[in-house]
Amino acid sequence: MNRSITFRTDEELIKAIKGPDEMRNQALYFAYFKLGWRESAINLVAKYGGDIHDGDEISNDALVAVDRNIRNDKFNQESSLLTYYLAIVKKIWWKRTRRDPKFKSLEFELDQESSTSLEDDFFNKEKLSFLEKVIEQLSESCRELLKYTQLGYTNEEIKVEKKFKNANMAKKAVYRCREKLKSLLQSNSTWYDF
Amino acid sequence: MHEELDELIDQYIRGKLSPEDKASFEQRMKSDPTIHEKIALAKLELDAMELIIEKDLRQQINNWKKPKRNIKKYVIGLSSLALIIIVILWYFYIPLTQSSEKKIDIPKTQDSIIRKELTPVATNNAPDTTSSNLADDNTKLEPDKKVPSVDKEENEYLAMANKFYMLPSAISNLRSIDGEDDSLNQVLQSFQRKEYRKTIEILTKSHNQIPANNQANELLAHAYFKTGQFTKASAIFNQIVTDSPVPEEEAEWYLLLSLLPQYPQDSTRIIALTNTIAQDQYHSYQKPAQQIAEYLKSH
């Protein structure tokens, strides 16, 4: 990964995060380290009573959430990306500490709209555990193909990335992996409850 | 049909259907209850794929946080090491690369007293070709940079040159002479201690301070031979042969031996020189030259 690439605006970052995996990683790295997102998150958490380990963990979770929300068009671009990222940091920290009296109170008002926009996690513990077990049963190559599919790669792009002979073979491979994933998901009789 | 439905479901759960298509699809859902289950499964599938991306990103973040190996430092370090090795090799093995390309400057002054002691050595004193001259040599042969002696064939000629080579007794028995220049005596001592690299170093570094005579050049040529620098050795022996007003049998012989490892590149010249010596019944080295000639013919 080329760590020297510079992104000058939020728009460039968003475009890259929605782009191919390599570019997405470069953009996230740039924001996280070069733009000081991580440091800001750690400082923010420290301000509300967390230590550096809390800050580090929260900064990771928030980056994952920002990445996901941008890719899934859940970032409405009404604020800067850094403001948005720190709002998610706050939300995660608030959720974690709101019932713990030893931490300073963190005012965090949520209206319906911002709650959707600041989505910071998708899964409850049971669902996360179930999904983790399922994806562990997939082969490494299948996981990779599914990642590219979810990142919006076309069959042609997957062909290039994974060196398939042609786009049709890439398409068939993706199909097989998706069928395998579905089969694994359905193998648990309670899957419908998730 | 099945594929089309999957595609519709995928776009529906990703919120990518137009309002009209969305309405149409929801109408279809009402009439086909099985679609609900398919949608639920597709959502779960999408969550699983998101989790794959999330885990991958977390792995990436961990990698980013690891202390970055400074590749530049490694490269600079390795380059420096390589440079040091090259400099050392250069210092020991090829200090005369450039000068050997030029004409070797052989002093043409009258032979010194030492030279007089050397002269009779070749006469009727051909080396014992069965002895291994390198057995007692404390200097490992280093490959001459000019001689690409890597293949088996070349190694055979190198082995033959070493087999026939024997240090002239006049040199091996030479003693420092009172009154002779100290720098030459120093060279003699280092040569007799078989410190051939040091000999080369002294002779090449302070050539101007050493009295100009054939003795110094012969020592230098033998030191080159002993360190495997055959191109340089042959250049000096050749110069001695060329410049001498009288036949230089010894230099001729050592010229032949110095050339032998270069046989694949210089076979015509070597065969000619071998035959010259082998056919000269008065040449002190006729017999070993005939052996070499036979060997060359058979190969």
Tab-separated table of C-alpha atoms in Angstrom, chain B:
chain	number	residue	atom	x	y	z
B	1	MET	CA	-36.021	-15.667	-13.378
B	2	HIS	CA	-34.330	-16.847	-10.210
B	3	GLU	CA	-31.326	-14.648	-10.919
B	4	GLU	CA	-33.540	-11.687	-11.702
B	5	LEU	CA	-35.356	-12.052	-8.380
B	6	ASP	CA	-32.034	-12.262	-6.501
B	7	GLU	CA	-30.909	-9.090	-8.228
B	8	LEU	CA	-34.137	-7.318	-7.310
B	9	ILE	CA	-33.876	-8.430	-3.705
B	10	ASP	CA	-30.259	-7.286	-3.570
B	11	GLN	CA	-31.136	-3.836	-4.866
B	12	TYR	CA	-34.156	-3.640	-2.596
B	13	ILE	CA	-32.229	-4.328	0.609
B	14	ARG	CA	-29.481	-1.943	-0.472
B	15	GLY	CA	-32.066	0.751	-1.070
B	16	LYS	CA	-31.084	1.124	-4.686
B	17	LEU	CA	-34.483	0.608	-6.317
B	18	SER	CA	-36.275	3.595	-7.767
B	19	PRO	CA	-39.521	4.537	-5.944
B	20	GLU	CA	-41.543	2.984	-8.757
B	21	ASP	CA	-39.589	-0.257	-8.785
B	22	LYS	CA	-39.660	-0.378	-5.008
B	23	ALA	CA	-43.444	-0.028	-4.987
B	24	SER	CA	-43.769	-2.652	-7.652
B	25	PHE	CA	-41.506	-5.035	-5.772
B	26	GLU	CA	-43.366	-4.555	-2.501
B	27	GLN	CA	-46.581	-5.355	-4.337
B	28	ARG	CA	-44.966	-8.558	-5.548
B	29	MET	CA	-43.945	-9.403	-1.985
B	30	LYS	CA	-47.555	-9.282	-0.890
B	31	SER	CA	-48.545	-11.814	-3.492
B	32	ASP	CA	-45.547	-14.079	-2.898
B	33	PRO	CA	-44.876	-14.721	0.808
B	34	THR	CA	-41.742	-16.769	0.040
B	35	ILE	CA	-40.016	-13.558	-0.997
B	36	HIS	CA	-39.948	-12.454	2.652
B	37	GLU	CA	-37.761	-15.365	3.560
B	38	LYS	CA	-35.506	-14.684	0.619
B	39	ILE	CA	-35.177	-11.057	1.666
B	40	ALA	CA	-34.320	-12.064	5.226
B	41	LEU	CA	-31.668	-14.432	3.952
B	42	ALA	CA	-30.267	-11.805	1.574
B	43	LYS	CA	-30.006	-9.300	4.435
B	44	LEU	CA	-28.178	-11.805	6.552
B	45	GLU	CA	-25.901	-12.570	3.639
B	46	LEU	CA	-25.166	-8.874	3.219
B	47	ASP	CA	-24.397	-8.585	6.941
B	48	ALA	CA	-21.994	-11.481	6.667
B	49	MET	CA	-20.218	-9.823	3.776
B	50	GLU	CA	-20.039	-6.557	5.713
B	51	LEU	CA	-18.534	-8.440	8.613
B	52	ILE	CA	-15.883	-9.869	6.291
B	53	ILE	CA	-14.972	-6.319	5.241
B	54	GLU	CA	-14.999	-5.114	8.841
B	55	LYS	CA	-12.664	-7.865	9.996
B	56	ASP	CA	-10.408	-7.195	7.058
B	57	LEU	CA	-10.267	-3.478	7.900
B	58	ARG	CA	-9.508	-4.179	11.544
B	59	GLN	CA	-6.644	-6.367	10.429
B	60	GLN	CA	-5.442	-3.547	8.218
B	61	ILE	CA	-5.606	-1.077	11.095
B	62	ASN	CA	-3.520	-3.414	13.238
B	63	ASN	CA	-0.983	-3.653	10.455
B	64	TRP	CA	-0.856	0.114	10.133
B	65	LYS	CA	-0.129	0.423	13.832
B	66	LYS	CA	2.735	-2.027	13.764
B	67	PRO	CA	6.097	-0.313	13.789
B	68	LYS	CA	6.842	0.216	10.162
B	69	ARG	CA	9.956	-1.481	8.990
B	70	ASN	CA	12.040	1.241	7.582
B	71	ILE	CA	12.818	-0.309	4.231
B	72	LYS	CA	14.891	2.687	3.282
B	73	LYS	CA	17.138	2.082	6.268
B	74	TYR	CA	17.473	-1.589	5.313
B	75	VAL	CA	18.311	-0.658	1.760
B	76	ILE	CA	20.806	1.973	2.855
B	77	GLY	CA	22.322	-0.438	5.357
B	78	LEU	CA	22.659	-3.236	2.841
B	79	SER	CA	23.987	-0.869	0.228
B	80	SER	CA	26.569	0.436	2.663
B	81	LEU	CA	27.591	-3.108	3.525
B	82	ALA	CA	27.844	-4.020	-0.145
B	83	LEU	CA	29.873	-0.886	-0.771
B	84	ILE	CA	32.260	-1.732	2.056
B	85	ILE	CA	32.701	-5.254	0.681
B	86	ILE	CA	33.327	-3.887	-2.798
B	87	VAL	CA	35.858	-1.393	-1.465
B	88	ILE	CA	37.645	-4.158	0.455
B	89	LEU	CA	37.693	-6.392	-2.609
B	90	TRP	CA	38.872	-3.516	-4.708
B	91	TYR	CA	41.578	-2.698	-2.234
B	92	PHE	CA	42.921	-6.219	-2.127
B	93	TYR	CA	42.310	-7.585	-5.565
B	94	ILE	CA	42.042	-4.973	-8.220
B	95	PRO	CA	44.157	-2.016	-7.297
B	96	LEU	CA	45.927	-2.302	-10.595
B	97	THR	CA	42.964	-2.913	-12.814
B	98	GLN	CA	43.448	0.344	-14.600
B	99	SER	CA	47.207	0.298	-14.667
B	100	SER	CA	47.256	-3.246	-16.027
B	101	GLU	CA	45.075	-2.111	-18.870
B	102	LYS	CA	47.796	0.301	-19.774
B	103	LYS	CA	51.207	-0.758	-20.870
B	104	ILE	CA	53.065	-2.192	-17.953
B	105	ASP	CA	56.017	0.004	-17.247
B	106	ILE	CA	58.969	-2.308	-17.010
B	107	PRO	CA	62.136	-0.620	-15.920
B	108	LYS	CA	64.872	-1.077	-18.458
B	109	THR	CA	67.833	-0.310	-16.311
B	110	GLN	CA	70.686	-2.734	-15.871
B	111	ASP	CA	69.946	-5.674	-13.663
B	112	SER	CA	70.914	-5.280	-10.094
B	113	ILE	CA	73.017	-7.677	-8.092
B	114	ILE	CA	69.824	-9.486	-7.174
B	115	ARG	CA	68.950	-9.823	-10.819
B	116	LYS	CA	72.248	-11.534	-11.420
B	117	GLU	CA	71.347	-14.083	-8.796
B	118	LEU	CA	68.066	-14.725	-10.488
B	119	THR	CA	69.288	-15.221	-14.019
B	120	PRO	CA	70.720	-18.740	-13.765
B	121	VAL	CA	67.657	-20.191	-12.175
B	122	ALA	CA	65.897	-21.185	-15.338
B	123	THR	CA	68.912	-22.772	-16.867
B	124	ASN	CA	68.676	-26.535	-16.684
B	125	ASN	CA	66.417	-26.132	-13.766
B	126	ALA	CA	63.009	-26.835	-15.077
B	127	PRO	CA	60.488	-27.269	-12.317
B	128	ASP	CA	59.396	-30.659	-11.161
B	129	THR	CA	56.072	-30.933	-12.825
B	130	THR	CA	54.806	-33.483	-10.384
B	131	SER	CA	55.031	-31.197	-7.409
B	132	SER	CA	52.092	-29.196	-6.278
B	133	ASN	CA	53.288	-25.695	-5.920
B	134	LEU	CA	50.232	-24.525	-4.076
B	135	ALA	CA	50.378	-27.093	-1.332
B	136	ASP	CA	52.492	-24.854	0.833
B	137	ASP	CA	50.976	-21.628	-0.269
B	138	ASN	CA	49.223	-19.842	2.523
B	139	THR	CA	47.449	-17.623	0.100
B	140	LYS	CA	44.222	-18.893	-1.324
B	141	LEU	CA	43.868	-18.311	-4.992
B	142	GLU	CA	41.526	-15.505	-5.698
B	143	PRO	CA	39.925	-15.451	-9.125
B	144	ASP	CA	41.330	-12.931	-11.485
B	145	LYS	CA	38.610	-10.423	-12.276
B	146	LYS	CA	39.711	-10.498	-15.878
B	147	VAL	CA	39.428	-14.226	-16.181
B	148	PRO	CA	35.927	-15.634	-16.192
B	149	SER	CA	37.156	-18.891	-14.740
B	150	VAL	CA	33.841	-20.268	-13.706
B	151	ASP	CA	33.219	-23.186	-15.946
B	152	LYS	CA	34.688	-26.605	-15.710
B	153	GLU	CA	36.773	-26.234	-18.849
B	154	GLU	CA	38.514	-23.136	-17.617
B	155	ASN	CA	39.110	-24.677	-14.232
B	156	GLU	CA	40.981	-27.485	-15.939
B	157	TYR	CA	43.426	-25.035	-17.515
B	158	LEU	CA	43.771	-23.209	-14.232
B	159	ALA	CA	44.536	-26.511	-12.521
B	160	MET	CA	47.144	-27.285	-15.171
B	161	ALA	CA	48.796	-23.887	-14.730
B	162	ASN	CA	48.960	-24.448	-10.997
B	163	LYS	CA	50.280	-27.945	-11.504
B	164	PHE	CA	53.214	-26.747	-13.594
B	165	TYR	CA	53.886	-23.634	-11.621
B	166	MET	CA	56.809	-23.678	-9.300
B	167	LEU	CA	58.301	-20.637	-7.761
B	168	PRO	CA	61.751	-19.974	-9.184
B	169	SER	CA	64.301	-21.067	-6.616
B	170	ALA	CA	66.175	-17.839	-7.214
B	171	ILE	CA	63.231	-15.972	-5.772
B	172	SER	CA	62.406	-18.401	-3.019
B	173	ASN	CA	66.027	-18.476	-1.910
B	174	LEU	CA	66.541	-14.798	-2.283
B	175	ARG	CA	67.754	-12.943	0.767
B	176	SER	CA	67.747	-9.296	1.519
B	177	ILE	CA	70.946	-7.736	0.468
B	178	ASP	CA	72.793	-5.183	2.499
B	179	GLY	CA	73.033	-1.946	0.695
B	180	GLU	CA	70.059	-2.714	-1.453
B	181	ASP	CA	67.144	-0.373	-1.142
B	182	ASP	CA	65.099	-1.016	2.017
B	183	SER	CA	61.789	-0.868	0.191
B	184	LEU	CA	62.848	-3.681	-2.152
B	185	ASN	CA	64.064	-5.740	0.787
B	186	GLN	CA	60.679	-5.192	2.412
B	187	VAL	CA	59.004	-6.516	-0.726
B	188	LEU	CA	61.280	-9.547	-0.772
B	189	GLN	CA	60.500	-10.313	2.825
B	190	SER	CA	56.759	-10.068	2.365
B	191	PHE	CA	56.968	-12.207	-0.771
B	192	GLN	CA	58.993	-14.901	0.954
B	193	ARG	CA	56.549	-14.895	3.815
B	194	LYS	CA	54.001	-15.657	1.104
B	195	GLU	CA	52.196	-12.445	1.857
B	196	TYR	CA	51.427	-11.937	-1.787
B	197	ARG	CA	48.701	-9.398	-1.365
B	198	LYS	CA	50.915	-7.307	0.794
B	199	THR	CA	53.653	-7.647	-1.804
B	200	ILE	CA	51.290	-6.352	-4.453
B	201	GLU	CA	50.168	-3.581	-2.179
B	202	ILE	CA	53.695	-2.395	-1.500
B	203	LEU	CA	54.786	-2.655	-5.101
B	204	THR	CA	51.762	-0.942	-6.530
B	205	LYS	CA	51.422	1.712	-3.874
B	206	SER	CA	55.007	2.781	-3.649
B	207	HIS	CA	56.197	1.793	-7.069
B	208	ASN	CA	58.085	5.032	-7.454
B	209	GLN	CA	60.132	4.425	-4.347
B	210	ILE	CA	61.285	0.987	-5.450
B	211	PRO	CA	64.369	0.871	-7.628
B	212	ALA	CA	63.411	0.327	-11.191
B	213	ASN	CA	64.526	-3.189	-12.059
B	214	ASN	CA	63.098	-6.396	-13.409
B	215	GLN	CA	63.281	-7.970	-9.989
B	216	ALA	CA	60.437	-5.863	-8.659
B	217	ASN	CA	58.321	-6.581	-11.712
B	218	GLU	CA	58.985	-10.306	-11.541
B	219	LEU	CA	58.007	-10.342	-7.905
B	220	LEU	CA	54.886	-8.424	-8.734
B	221	ALA	CA	54.017	-10.792	-11.573
B	222	HIS	CA	54.514	-13.866	-9.366
B	223	ALA	CA	52.466	-12.244	-6.617
B	224	TYR	CA	49.700	-11.674	-9.120
B	225	PHE	CA	49.932	-15.274	-10.226
B	226	LYS	CA	49.793	-16.460	-6.647
B	227	THR	CA	46.670	-14.438	-6.010
B	228	GLY	CA	45.007	-15.675	-9.168
B	229	GLN	CA	45.313	-12.407	-11.052
B	230	PHE	CA	46.552	-14.068	-14.191
B	231	THR	CA	45.797	-11.271	-16.601
B	232	LYS	CA	48.003	-8.897	-14.683
B	233	ALA	CA	50.675	-11.528	-14.216
B	234	SER	CA	50.779	-12.362	-17.923
B	235	ALA	CA	50.943	-8.666	-18.837
B	236	ILE	CA	54.090	-8.209	-16.787
B	237	PHE	CA	55.758	-11.420	-17.964
B	238	ASN	CA	54.925	-10.484	-21.517
B	239	GLN	CA	56.531	-7.094	-21.054
B	240	ILE	CA	59.670	-8.682	-19.677
B	241	VAL	CA	59.850	-11.047	-22.652
B	242	THR	CA	59.222	-8.251	-25.133
B	243	ASP	CA	61.646	-5.773	-23.653
B	244	SER	CA	64.519	-8.115	-22.936
B	245	PRO	CA	67.392	-7.957	-25.418
B	246	VAL	CA	68.159	-11.638	-24.726
B	247	PRO	CA	65.749	-14.615	-24.692
B	248	GLU	CA	63.947	-14.641	-21.381
B	249	GLU	CA	63.168	-18.337	-20.988
B	250	GLU	CA	61.895	-18.028	-17.476
B	251	ALA	CA	59.609	-15.122	-18.239
B	252	GLU	CA	58.400	-16.955	-21.344
B	253	TRP	CA	57.523	-19.983	-19.299
B	254	TYR	CA	55.702	-18.024	-16.626
B	255	LEU	CA	53.964	-16.050	-19.336
B	256	LEU	CA	52.661	-19.343	-20.690
B	257	LEU	CA	51.492	-20.454	-17.248
B	258	SER	CA	49.823	-17.096	-16.634
B	259	LEU	CA	48.036	-17.319	-19.941
B	260	LEU	CA	46.829	-20.915	-19.487
B	261	PRO	CA	43.845	-20.102	-17.265
B	262	GLN	CA	42.713	-17.793	-20.061
B	263	TYR	CA	42.919	-20.561	-22.646
B	264	PRO	CA	39.293	-20.418	-23.790
B	265	GLN	CA	39.716	-16.726	-24.593
B	266	ASP	CA	43.270	-16.766	-25.902
B	267	SER	CA	43.866	-20.281	-27.240
B	268	THR	CA	45.700	-19.295	-30.449
B	269	ARG	CA	48.333	-17.312	-28.648
B	270	ILE	CA	48.737	-19.948	-25.959
B	271	ILE	CA	49.135	-22.789	-28.468
B	272	ALA	CA	51.719	-20.769	-30.389
B	273	LEU	CA	53.730	-19.972	-27.287
B	274	THR	CA	53.496	-23.555	-26.044
B	275	ASN	CA	54.765	-24.863	-29.365
B	276	THR	CA	57.596	-22.325	-29.447
B	277	ILE	CA	58.872	-23.508	-26.087
B	278	ALA	CA	58.117	-27.197	-26.703
B	279	GLN	CA	60.008	-27.219	-30.023
B	280	ASP	CA	63.059	-25.398	-28.666
B	281	GLN	CA	65.475	-28.156	-27.649
B	282	TYR	CA	67.622	-25.650	-25.815
B	283	HIS	CA	64.763	-24.142	-23.839
B	284	SER	CA	64.968	-24.901	-20.138
B	285	TYR	CA	61.229	-25.519	-20.016
B	286	GLN	CA	60.955	-27.640	-23.187
B	287	LYS	CA	59.866	-30.798	-21.364
B	288	PRO	CA	56.983	-29.355	-19.326
B	289	ALA	CA	55.959	-27.301	-22.367
B	290	GLN	CA	55.711	-30.530	-24.385
B	291	GLN	CA	53.458	-31.995	-21.706
B	292	ILE	CA	51.232	-28.951	-21.910
B	293	ALA	CA	51.219	-29.132	-25.699
B	294	GLU	CA	50.108	-32.759	-25.567
B	295	TYR	CA	47.417	-31.914	-23.092
B	296	LEU	CA	46.141	-29.071	-25.260
B	297	LYS	CA	46.134	-31.300	-28.330
B	298	SER	CA	44.116	-33.930	-26.543
B	299	HIS	CA	41.525	-31.341	-25.533
